[in-house]
Amino acid sequence: MANTTGFKQEPHKLLVIPGPIEVHDDVLYANAHYSVSHVSPDFIPVFGDCIRMVRDVLFTQGGQPFIIAGSGTLGWDQVASNLVENGEKALVLHSGYFGDSFADCLETYGAVVTQIKAPVGSAVGMDELRSALQRENFKIVTVTHVDTSTGVLSNVKAVAETVREVSPDTLVIVDGVCSVASEEIKFDEWGLDIVLTASQKGLGTPPGLSILVASPRAIKAYEQRNSPVSSYYASWKRWLPIMKAYEAGTASYFATRKLSDISLLL
């Protein structure tokens, strides 16, 4: 990618980790923007475009994006607090450290978690997944697409196909923090319900944004809850109207967006 601004960051030790990653000079330059209000007419089309472009990245037409100030971990909180009620069952496909962490988050919000742990360096097999789904009814199944602790790439398409075959009402949740914009993800075609990620890896911008896409099935599950959402900041009750408003071209307020990082997504 050619430098189009003339700005060049100072020489520094090359950052070679899964994320945060090195950021292009043009992206850093775009961050040097004067302050604007998060409800200003100038910001509305920027945020609306970012919401629409997230759909393009994940190949979805009907998915509902959420772009919220926070880390990728906030995506776990959104899933646990909006989709799983106290005592409901969650199945975590464990291929590394982040399976443990997602399970911990779910249990914090009252989910009853079962983990299928693959041998280190491997992904959970579909026969194991099928057997677990036949034994119990799970509200959600989670899979880490790429677990940075082990480097394992899980076959998300196969996971979704297996869940749809054996337990069609179960929601398929993909932790794509390390895979979105790096690995193939076809949200609609594969029948996914949640893909969550963050800004500092495949999307190529600095840390600071939690980015999640929810299917119509997931939104319906949220709307049909029997109990209130168990988080304040992560509640879709507060964020869904914000996303819809900005995509429709009007301002709305719950909490201040991270304006600079949202602009960098463009």
CSV table of C-alpha atoms in Angstrom, one decimal:
chain,number,residue,atom,x,y,z
A,1,MET,CA,0.0,0.0,0.0
A,2,ALA,CA,1.5,3.3,-1.1
A,3,ASN,CA,1.9,6.3,1.2
A,4,THR,CA,-0.5,8.9,-0.1
A,5,THR,CA,-0.2,11.6,2.6
A,6,GLY,CA,3.6,12.3,2.8
A,7,PHE,CA,3.5,11.5,6.5
A,8,LYS,CA,6.0,9.0,7.8
A,9,GLN,CA,6.2,7.6,11.3
A,10,GLU,CA,9.5,7.6,13.1
A,11,PRO,CA,11.8,4.6,12.8
A,12,HIS,CA,11.1,2.1,15.5
A,13,LYS,CA,11.5,-1.5,16.4
A,14,LEU,CA,9.2,-3.6,14.1
A,15,LEU,CA,6.2,-4.9,16.0
A,16,VAL,CA,5.7,-8.6,15.0
A,17,ILE,CA,2.9,-10.0,17.1
A,18,PRO,CA,-0.7,-11.0,16.3
A,19,GLY,CA,-1.9,-7.7,17.6
A,20,PRO,CA,-1.7,-4.8,18.0
A,21,ILE,CA,0.0,-4.8,14.6
A,22,GLU,CA,2.0,-2.3,12.7
A,23,VAL,CA,-0.3,0.5,11.4
A,24,HIS,CA,0.2,2.1,8.0
A,25,ASP,CA,1.4,5.7,7.8
A,26,ASP,CA,-1.8,6.9,6.2
A,27,VAL,CA,-3.9,5.3,8.9
A,28,LEU,CA,-1.8,7.0,11.6
A,29,TYR,CA,-2.1,10.3,9.8
A,30,ALA,CA,-5.9,10.0,9.6
A,31,ASN,CA,-5.8,9.9,13.4
A,32,ALA,CA,-4.4,13.4,13.5
A,33,HIS,CA,-7.8,14.9,13.1
A,34,TYR,CA,-9.3,17.8,15.0
A,35,SER,CA,-11.9,17.0,17.6
A,36,VAL,CA,-15.6,16.7,16.6
A,37,SER,CA,-18.7,15.9,18.5
A,38,HIS,CA,-20.0,12.3,18.4
A,39,VAL,CA,-23.4,13.8,17.5
A,40,SER,CA,-22.1,16.3,14.9
A,41,PRO,CA,-23.4,16.3,11.3
A,42,ASP,CA,-19.8,15.6,10.2
A,43,PHE,CA,-19.5,12.4,12.2
A,44,ILE,CA,-22.9,10.9,11.3
A,45,PRO,CA,-22.0,9.7,7.7
A,46,VAL,CA,-18.6,8.5,8.9
A,47,PHE,CA,-20.1,6.2,11.5
A,48,GLY,CA,-22.9,5.1,9.2
A,49,ASP,CA,-20.4,4.1,6.5
A,50,CYS,CA,-18.3,2.2,9.0
A,51,ILE,CA,-21.4,0.2,10.1
A,52,ARG,CA,-22.2,-0.7,6.4
A,53,MET,CA,-18.5,-1.6,5.6
A,54,VAL,CA,-18.3,-4.0,8.5
A,55,ARG,CA,-21.1,-6.0,6.8
A,56,ASP,CA,-19.0,-6.1,3.6
A,57,VAL,CA,-16.0,-7.5,5.5
A,58,LEU,CA,-18.1,-10.4,6.8
A,59,PHE,CA,-20.2,-11.0,3.7
A,60,THR,CA,-23.5,-10.3,5.3
A,61,GLN,CA,-26.5,-8.4,4.2
A,62,GLY,CA,-28.8,-8.9,7.2
A,63,GLY,CA,-26.3,-8.9,10.1
A,64,GLN,CA,-26.4,-6.1,12.6
A,65,PRO,CA,-23.0,-4.5,13.4
A,66,PHE,CA,-22.1,-3.1,16.7
A,67,ILE,CA,-19.0,-0.8,16.9
A,68,ILE,CA,-18.3,0.1,20.5
A,69,ALA,CA,-15.3,1.6,22.4
A,70,GLY,CA,-13.6,-1.3,24.0
A,71,SER,CA,-11.4,-4.3,23.4
A,72,GLY,CA,-12.3,-7.5,21.7
A,73,THR,CA,-13.1,-8.8,25.2
A,74,LEU,CA,-16.1,-6.6,25.2
A,75,GLY,CA,-17.5,-8.8,22.5
A,76,TRP,CA,-17.6,-11.7,25.0
A,77,ASP,CA,-19.5,-9.5,27.5
A,78,GLN,CA,-22.0,-8.6,24.8
A,79,VAL,CA,-22.6,-12.3,24.0
A,80,ALA,CA,-22.8,-13.4,27.6
A,81,SER,CA,-25.0,-10.5,28.8
A,82,ASN,CA,-27.4,-10.2,25.9
A,83,LEU,CA,-27.9,-13.8,24.7
A,84,VAL,CA,-27.4,-16.1,27.7
A,85,GLU,CA,-29.7,-16.0,30.7
A,86,ASN,CA,-28.8,-17.2,34.2
A,87,GLY,CA,-28.7,-21.0,34.2
A,88,GLU,CA,-28.7,-21.5,30.4
A,89,LYS,CA,-26.1,-23.8,28.8
A,90,ALA,CA,-23.2,-22.8,26.7
A,91,LEU,CA,-20.8,-25.1,24.9
A,92,VAL,CA,-17.3,-23.8,24.4
A,93,LEU,CA,-15.0,-25.4,21.8
A,94,HIS,CA,-11.6,-25.0,23.3
A,95,SER,CA,-8.5,-24.8,21.1
A,96,GLY,CA,-6.3,-22.6,23.4
A,97,TYR,CA,-6.2,-20.0,26.1
A,98,PHE,CA,-9.0,-17.9,24.7
A,99,GLY,CA,-11.5,-20.7,25.1
A,100,ASP,CA,-10.8,-20.7,28.8
A,101,SER,CA,-11.3,-16.9,28.9
A,102,PHE,CA,-14.6,-17.0,27.0
A,103,ALA,CA,-15.8,-19.7,29.3
A,104,ASP,CA,-14.9,-17.6,32.3
A,105,CYS,CA,-16.8,-14.6,30.9
A,106,LEU,CA,-19.9,-16.7,30.3
A,107,GLU,CA,-19.8,-18.2,33.8
A,108,THR,CA,-19.5,-14.7,35.2
A,109,TYR,CA,-22.9,-13.9,33.8
A,110,GLY,CA,-24.5,-17.1,35.0
A,111,ALA,CA,-24.1,-19.5,32.1
A,112,VAL,CA,-23.6,-23.2,32.7
A,113,VAL,CA,-20.5,-23.9,30.6
A,114,THR,CA,-19.3,-27.2,29.1
A,115,GLN,CA,-15.9,-27.2,27.4
A,116,ILE,CA,-14.7,-29.6,24.8
A,117,LYS,CA,-10.9,-29.3,25.0
A,118,ALA,CA,-8.9,-30.3,22.0
A,119,PRO,CA,-5.3,-31.5,22.3
A,120,VAL,CA,-2.8,-28.6,22.2
A,121,GLY,CA,-2.2,-27.7,18.6
A,122,SER,CA,-5.5,-29.1,17.4
A,123,ALA,CA,-9.1,-28.0,16.9
A,124,VAL,CA,-12.2,-29.8,18.3
A,125,GLY,CA,-13.4,-32.5,15.9
A,126,MET,CA,-16.9,-32.5,14.5
A,127,ASP,CA,-17.7,-36.0,15.9
A,128,GLU,CA,-17.0,-34.7,19.4
A,129,LEU,CA,-19.2,-31.6,18.7
A,130,ARG,CA,-22.0,-33.8,17.4
A,131,SER,CA,-22.0,-36.0,20.4
A,132,ALA,CA,-22.1,-33.1,22.8
A,133,LEU,CA,-25.0,-31.6,21.0
A,134,GLN,CA,-26.9,-34.9,21.0
A,135,ARG,CA,-26.4,-35.2,24.8
A,136,GLU,CA,-27.6,-31.7,25.9
A,137,ASN,CA,-29.5,-28.6,24.6
A,138,PHE,CA,-27.2,-25.6,24.5
A,139,LYS,CA,-28.3,-22.0,24.0
A,140,ILE,CA,-25.0,-21.2,22.3
A,141,VAL,CA,-21.8,-22.8,20.9
A,142,THR,CA,-18.7,-20.7,20.8
A,143,VAL,CA,-15.6,-21.3,18.7
A,144,THR,CA,-12.3,-19.3,18.6
A,145,HIS,CA,-11.6,-19.0,14.9
A,146,VAL,CA,-7.9,-18.5,15.4
A,147,ASP,CA,-6.5,-18.9,18.9
A,148,THR,CA,-3.3,-16.8,19.1
A,149,SER,CA,-2.0,-18.9,22.1
A,150,THR,CA,-1.8,-22.0,19.9
A,151,GLY,CA,-2.1,-20.8,16.3
A,152,VAL,CA,-4.9,-23.2,15.7
A,153,LEU,CA,-7.4,-22.4,12.9
A,154,SER,CA,-10.8,-23.9,13.6
A,155,ASN,CA,-13.1,-24.8,10.7
A,156,VAL,CA,-16.0,-22.4,11.5
A,157,LYS,CA,-17.9,-23.5,8.4
A,158,ALA,CA,-17.9,-27.1,9.6
A,159,VAL,CA,-18.8,-26.1,13.1
A,160,ALA,CA,-21.8,-24.1,11.9
A,161,GLU,CA,-23.0,-26.9,9.6
A,162,THR,CA,-22.8,-29.5,12.4
A,163,VAL,CA,-24.7,-27.3,14.8
A,164,ARG,CA,-27.4,-26.6,12.3
A,165,GLU,CA,-27.7,-30.3,11.5
A,166,VAL,CA,-27.9,-31.5,15.1
A,167,SER,CA,-29.3,-28.6,17.1
A,168,PRO,CA,-30.7,-26.0,14.8
A,169,ASP,CA,-31.9,-23.6,17.5
A,170,THR,CA,-28.4,-23.3,19.0
A,171,LEU,CA,-26.7,-20.0,18.3
A,172,VAL,CA,-23.2,-20.2,16.7
A,173,ILE,CA,-20.8,-17.7,18.2
A,174,VAL,CA,-17.4,-17.0,16.6
A,175,ASP,CA,-14.6,-15.3,18.4
A,176,GLY,CA,-12.9,-13.7,15.3
A,177,VAL,CA,-10.6,-11.3,17.1
A,178,CYS,CA,-7.6,-12.8,15.3
A,179,SER,CA,-9.3,-13.8,12.1
A,180,VAL,CA,-11.6,-11.1,10.8
A,181,ALA,CA,-10.1,-9.5,7.7
A,182,SER,CA,-7.4,-12.2,7.8
A,183,GLU,CA,-9.3,-15.5,7.3
A,184,GLU,CA,-12.3,-16.2,5.1
A,185,ILE,CA,-15.6,-15.7,7.0
A,186,LYS,CA,-18.9,-15.9,5.1
A,187,PHE,CA,-21.4,-14.8,7.8
A,188,ASP,CA,-24.7,-15.4,5.9
A,189,GLU,CA,-23.6,-18.4,3.7
A,190,TRP,CA,-22.3,-20.3,6.7
A,191,GLY,CA,-25.2,-19.5,9.0
A,192,LEU,CA,-23.3,-17.7,11.7
A,193,ASP,CA,-25.1,-15.9,14.5
A,194,ILE,CA,-22.3,-13.8,16.1
A,195,VAL,CA,-18.8,-12.8,14.9
A,196,LEU,CA,-16.9,-10.6,17.3
A,197,THR,CA,-13.6,-8.9,16.7
A,198,ALA,CA,-11.5,-5.9,17.5
A,199,SER,CA,-9.8,-3.1,15.5
A,200,GLN,CA,-6.1,-3.9,16.1
A,201,LYS,CA,-5.5,-7.0,14.1
A,202,GLY,CA,-6.7,-7.9,10.6
A,203,LEU,CA,-8.6,-4.6,10.2
A,204,GLY,CA,-5.2,-2.8,10.5
A,205,THR,CA,-6.0,0.1,12.9
A,206,PRO,CA,-5.0,0.8,16.5
A,207,PRO,CA,-6.6,-0.8,19.5
A,208,GLY,CA,-9.8,0.7,20.9
A,209,LEU,CA,-12.9,-0.7,19.2
A,210,SER,CA,-15.0,-3.8,19.9
A,211,ILE,CA,-16.7,-4.8,16.7
A,212,LEU,CA,-19.5,-7.4,16.6
A,213,VAL,CA,-22.0,-8.6,14.0
A,214,ALA,CA,-25.3,-10.3,15.2
A,215,SER,CA,-27.6,-12.3,12.9
A,216,PRO,CA,-31.4,-11.7,12.9
A,217,ARG,CA,-31.7,-14.9,14.9
A,218,ALA,CA,-29.4,-13.6,17.6
A,219,ILE,CA,-31.3,-10.3,17.7
A,220,LYS,CA,-34.5,-12.2,18.1
A,221,ALA,CA,-33.0,-14.3,21.0
A,222,TYR,CA,-32.0,-11.1,22.7
A,223,GLU,CA,-35.5,-9.6,22.2
A,224,GLN,CA,-37.2,-12.7,23.6
A,225,ARG,CA,-35.2,-12.8,26.9
A,226,ASN,CA,-37.2,-13.5,30.0
A,227,SER,CA,-34.9,-11.5,32.2
A,228,PRO,CA,-33.2,-8.1,31.9
A,229,VAL,CA,-29.8,-7.9,30.1
A,230,SER,CA,-27.2,-8.4,32.8
A,231,SER,CA,-24.8,-5.6,31.7
A,232,TYR,CA,-25.2,-1.8,31.5
A,233,TYR,CA,-22.5,-0.8,29.1
A,234,ALA,CA,-22.7,-3.9,26.9
A,235,SER,CA,-26.5,-3.9,26.7
A,236,TRP,CA,-27.9,-4.0,23.2
A,237,LYS,CA,-31.0,-2.2,24.6
A,238,ARG,CA,-28.7,0.8,24.7
A,239,TRP,CA,-26.5,0.2,21.7
A,240,LEU,CA,-28.9,-1.1,19.1
A,241,PRO,CA,-30.8,2.2,18.7
A,242,ILE,CA,-27.4,4.0,18.3
A,243,MET,CA,-26.3,1.7,15.5
A,244,LYS,CA,-29.7,2.0,13.7
A,245,ALA,CA,-29.8,5.8,14.1
A,246,TYR,CA,-26.4,6.5,12.6
A,247,GLU,CA,-26.9,4.1,9.7
A,248,ALA,CA,-30.1,5.9,9.0
A,249,GLY,CA,-28.3,9.2,9.0
A,250,THR,CA,-29.3,10.7,12.3
A,251,ALA,CA,-27.5,11.2,15.6
A,252,SER,CA,-28.3,9.5,18.9
A,253,TYR,CA,-26.6,9.3,22.3
A,254,PHE,CA,-25.8,6.7,24.8
A,255,ALA,CA,-22.1,6.9,25.5
A,256,THR,CA,-19.3,8.7,23.7
A,257,ARG,CA,-18.0,6.8,20.7
A,258,LYS,CA,-14.2,6.5,20.1
A,259,LEU,CA,-14.4,8.9,17.2
A,260,SER,CA,-10.8,8.8,16.1
A,261,ASP,CA,-10.6,5.0,15.8
A,262,ILE,CA,-14.0,4.9,14.0
A,263,SER,CA,-12.7,7.3,11.4
A,264,LEU,CA,-9.7,5.1,10.9
A,265,LEU,CA,-11.9,2.1,9.8
A,266,LEU,CA,-12.6,4.0,6.6
